[in-house]
PDB file of C-alpha atoms and ligand atoms in Angstrom:
ATOM      1  CA  MET A   1     -12.198  -8.913   6.728  1.00  0.00           C
ATOM      2  CA  GLU A   2     -12.384  -5.541   8.314  1.00  0.00           C
ATOM      3  CA  LYS A   3      -9.294  -3.679   9.360  1.00  0.00           C
ATOM      4  CA  LYS A   4      -9.599  -1.701  12.552  1.00  0.00           C
ATOM      5  CA  PHE A   5      -7.271   1.258  12.819  1.00  0.00           C
ATOM      6  CA  SER A   6      -5.357   1.196  16.080  1.00  0.00           C
ATOM      7  CA  SER A   7      -2.647   3.835  16.051  1.00  0.00           C
ATOM      8  CA  LEU A   8      -0.191   5.800  13.960  1.00  0.00           C
ATOM      9  CA  ARG A   9       3.431   6.313  14.848  1.00  0.00           C
ATOM     10  CA  ALA A  10       6.488   7.794  13.240  1.00  0.00           C
ATOM     11  CA  PHE A  11       8.494   5.329  11.236  1.00  0.00           C
ATOM     12  CA  ALA A  12      12.239   5.789  11.123  1.00  0.00           C
ATOM     13  CA  ASP A  13      14.287   3.607   8.850  1.00  0.00           C
ATOM     14  CA  VAL A  14      17.077   1.786  10.617  1.00  0.00           C
ATOM     15  CA  GLY A  15      20.436   1.526   8.897  1.00  0.00           C
ATOM     16  CA  GLY A  16      19.193   3.025   5.641  1.00  0.00           C
ATOM     17  CA  ASN A  17      16.586   0.298   5.307  1.00  0.00           C
ATOM     18  CA  THR A  18      13.802   2.419   3.878  1.00  0.00           C
ATOM     19  CA  LYS A  19      10.330   1.051   3.291  1.00  0.00           C
ATOM     20  CA  PRO A  20       7.942   2.187   0.571  1.00  0.00           C
ATOM     21  CA  CYS A  21       4.576   3.744   1.236  1.00  0.00           C
ATOM     22  CA  VAL A  22       1.859   1.158   0.499  1.00  0.00           C
ATOM     23  CA  ILE A  23      -0.146   3.725  -1.478  1.00  0.00           C
ATOM     24  CA  CYS A  24       2.311   5.683  -3.602  1.00  0.00           C
ATOM     25  CA  GLY A  25       5.675   3.942  -3.174  1.00  0.00           C
ATOM     26  CA  ASN A  26       7.514   6.963  -1.803  1.00  0.00           C
ATOM     27  CA  THR A  27       9.700   6.552   1.242  1.00  0.00           C
ATOM     28  CA  ALA A  28       7.525   5.810   4.236  1.00  0.00           C
ATOM     29  CA  THR A  29       7.700   8.039   7.295  1.00  0.00           C
ATOM     30  CA  GLN A  30       4.693   6.802   9.254  1.00  0.00           C
ATOM     31  CA  GLU A  31       3.451   3.409  10.209  1.00  0.00           C
ATOM     32  CA  ALA A  32      -0.137   2.611  10.968  1.00  0.00           C
ATOM     33  CA  ILE A  33      -1.142  -0.254  13.190  1.00  0.00           C
ATOM     34  CA  PHE A  34      -4.349  -2.081  12.389  1.00  0.00           C
ATOM     35  CA  THR A  35      -5.957  -5.077  13.992  1.00  0.00           C
ATOM     36  CA  VAL A  36      -7.755  -7.714  11.927  1.00  0.00           C
ATOM     37  CA  GLU A  37      -9.494 -10.470  13.842  1.00  0.00           C
ATOM     38  CA  GLY A  38      -7.044 -10.207  16.703  1.00  0.00           C
ATOM     39  CA  ALA A  39      -3.948 -10.080  14.501  1.00  0.00           C
ATOM     40  CA  THR A  40      -1.828  -6.964  14.224  1.00  0.00           C
ATOM     41  CA  ILE A  41      -0.971  -5.555  10.824  1.00  0.00           C
ATOM     42  CA  ILE A  42       1.471  -2.723  10.266  1.00  0.00           C
ATOM     43  CA  GLU A  43       1.338  -0.711   7.070  1.00  0.00           C
ATOM     44  CA  LYS A  44       3.814   1.956   6.072  1.00  0.00           C
ATOM     45  CA  TYR A  45       2.722   5.309   4.714  1.00  0.00           C
ATOM     46  CA  CYS A  46       4.373   8.532   3.682  1.00  0.00           C
ATOM     47  CA  ASP A  47       3.199  11.747   5.360  1.00  0.00           C
ATOM     48  CA  SER A  48       0.685  12.783   2.712  1.00  0.00           C
ATOM     49  CA  CYS A  49      -0.881   9.343   2.286  1.00  0.00           C
ATOM     50  CA  SER A  50      -1.188   8.844   6.025  1.00  0.00           C
ATOM     51  CA  LYS A  51      -3.223  12.058   6.195  1.00  0.00           C
ATOM     52  CA  LYS A  52      -5.424  11.019   3.271  1.00  0.00           C
ATOM     53  CA  GLU A  53      -5.911   7.347   4.054  1.00  0.00           C
ATOM     54  CA  ILE A  54      -6.149   7.244   7.812  1.00  0.00           C
ATOM     55  CA  LYS A  55      -8.986   8.964   9.569  1.00  0.00           C
TER      56      LYS A  55
HETATM   57 ZN1   ZN B   1       2.364   7.675   0.040  1.00  0.00          ZN
END
């Protein structure tokens, strides 16, 4: 299945509920929205991985 990149937005943890970056495991600060066959997938990234992984 092919992921289609939709958009990137800032991710702020709510109530200290931090999420790890899917690439490196550091605290995520960005979330990327992808669509796969009509479904929406959100993946969390830190700043540096979002720059590397998302074009
Ligand atoms: Zn990362």
